[in-house]
């Protein structure tokens, strides 16, 4: 891998399993390859459930109607939060997306976005990876905030454009309207 964080576009991602919490509150140990068997995945790393910046991010995904009305790509969140907290977060925001409980940061490490905030607290950089069914990264975005890479917000329009370019999709940008 290069010095820049994150698995590079064009690289194949290794298979990792963590607990995945679904919108119906069920949870199961789920391999990334199992998700990819059902189609492309947009894997979105964020800091913690209920932090103000993460609420804003997930409301953007929820309110950007294209992500829920077009099933060409599965949106899946990843954070260090526990499964119990994910259930509360999904319910609180009315999310229709599953969330990985990456408590040991194994997924973050596999995507090379793990780091120590202020050289102390283990975290994952806020980042998004668009994966084809073959497990190859087709698009990536990684926060570049100079002090705290959890503070940037993913560029929803750029992600939408990458999905359309890579996998098609027929919905216009509706932003929930």
PDB file of N, CA and C in Angstrom, residues 19 21-22 37 48 55 74 110 124 130-131 150 155-156 165 168 171:
ATOM      1  N   UNK A  19     -19.921  -8.131  13.320  1.00  0.00           N
ATOM      2  CA  UNK A  19     -21.354  -8.161  13.585  1.00  0.00           C
ATOM      3  C   UNK A  19     -22.028  -7.058  12.778  1.00  0.00           C
ATOM      4  N   UNK A  21     -25.592  -5.150  12.129  1.00  0.00           N
ATOM      5  CA  UNK A  21     -26.914  -4.876  12.693  1.00  0.00           C
ATOM      6  C   UNK A  21     -27.803  -4.364  11.572  1.00  0.00           C
ATOM      7  N   UNK A  22     -28.941  -5.016  11.390  1.00  0.00           N
ATOM      8  CA  UNK A  22     -29.867  -4.690  10.309  1.00  0.00           C
ATOM      9  C   UNK A  22     -30.954  -3.741  10.803  1.00  0.00           C
ATOM     10  N   UNK A  37     -21.886 -10.706  -2.407  1.00  0.00           N
ATOM     11  CA  UNK A  37     -22.645 -11.695  -3.180  1.00  0.00           C
ATOM     12  C   UNK A  37     -23.995 -11.136  -3.620  1.00  0.00           C
ATOM     13  N   UNK A  48     -18.730   7.417  15.653  1.00  0.00           N
ATOM     14  CA  UNK A  48     -19.562   6.812  16.689  1.00  0.00           C
ATOM     15  C   UNK A  48     -21.014   7.153  16.461  1.00  0.00           C
ATOM     16  N   UNK A  55     -24.508  11.940  13.140  1.00  0.00           N
ATOM     17  CA  UNK A  55     -25.954  12.087  12.932  1.00  0.00           C
ATOM     18  C   UNK A  55     -26.187  12.844  11.630  1.00  0.00           C
ATOM     19  N   UNK A  74     -25.669  -1.395  -2.175  1.00  0.00           N
ATOM     20  CA  UNK A  74     -26.029  -1.471  -0.758  1.00  0.00           C
ATOM     21  C   UNK A  74     -25.197  -0.459   0.027  1.00  0.00           C
ATOM     22  N   UNK A 110      -8.464  -3.461   7.768  1.00  0.00           N
ATOM     23  CA  UNK A 110      -8.469  -4.084   6.439  1.00  0.00           C
ATOM     24  C   UNK A 110      -8.518  -3.042   5.323  1.00  0.00           C
ATOM     25  N   UNK A 124     -11.395   4.961  13.385  1.00  0.00           N
ATOM     26  CA  UNK A 124     -11.348   4.820  11.926  1.00  0.00           C
ATOM     27  C   UNK A 124     -11.541   6.206  11.321  1.00  0.00           C
ATOM     28  N   UNK A 130     -16.451   2.410  -2.371  1.00  0.00           N
ATOM     29  CA  UNK A 130     -17.419   1.786  -3.252  1.00  0.00           C
ATOM     30  C   UNK A 130     -16.768   0.522  -3.806  1.00  0.00           C
ATOM     31  N   UNK A 131     -17.384  -0.636  -3.496  1.00  0.00           N
ATOM     32  CA  UNK A 131     -16.816  -1.924  -3.870  1.00  0.00           C
ATOM     33  C   UNK A 131     -17.683  -2.613  -4.902  1.00  0.00           C
ATOM     34  N   UNK A 150     -12.213  12.802  11.542  1.00  0.00           N
ATOM     35  CA  UNK A 150     -13.604  12.390  11.724  1.00  0.00           C
ATOM     36  C   UNK A 150     -14.543  13.551  11.470  1.00  0.00           C
ATOM     37  N   UNK A 155     -18.725  13.485   0.461  1.00  0.00           N
ATOM     38  CA  UNK A 155     -19.359  14.252  -0.623  1.00  0.00           C
ATOM     39  C   UNK A 155     -20.455  13.414  -1.300  1.00  0.00           C
ATOM     40  N   UNK A 156     -21.664  13.547  -0.817  1.00  0.00           N
ATOM     41  CA  UNK A 156     -22.783  12.710  -1.273  1.00  0.00           C
ATOM     42  C   UNK A 156     -22.956  12.773  -2.792  1.00  0.00           C
ATOM     43  N   UNK A 165     -21.628   6.117 -12.541  1.00  0.00           N
ATOM     44  CA  UNK A 165     -20.578   5.828 -13.512  1.00  0.00           C
ATOM     45  C   UNK A 165     -20.172   4.351 -13.489  1.00  0.00           C
ATOM     46  N   UNK A 168     -24.291   2.159 -13.066  1.00  0.00           N
ATOM     47  CA  UNK A 168     -25.557   2.613 -13.631  1.00  0.00           C
ATOM     48  C   UNK A 168     -26.452   3.154 -12.540  1.00  0.00           C
ATOM     49  N   UNK A 171     -31.992   6.724 -11.040  1.00  0.00           N
ATOM     50  CA  UNK A 171     -32.679   7.772 -10.287  1.00  0.00           C
ATOM     51  C   UNK A 171     -31.961   9.102 -10.382  1.00  0.00           C
TER      52      UNK A 171
END
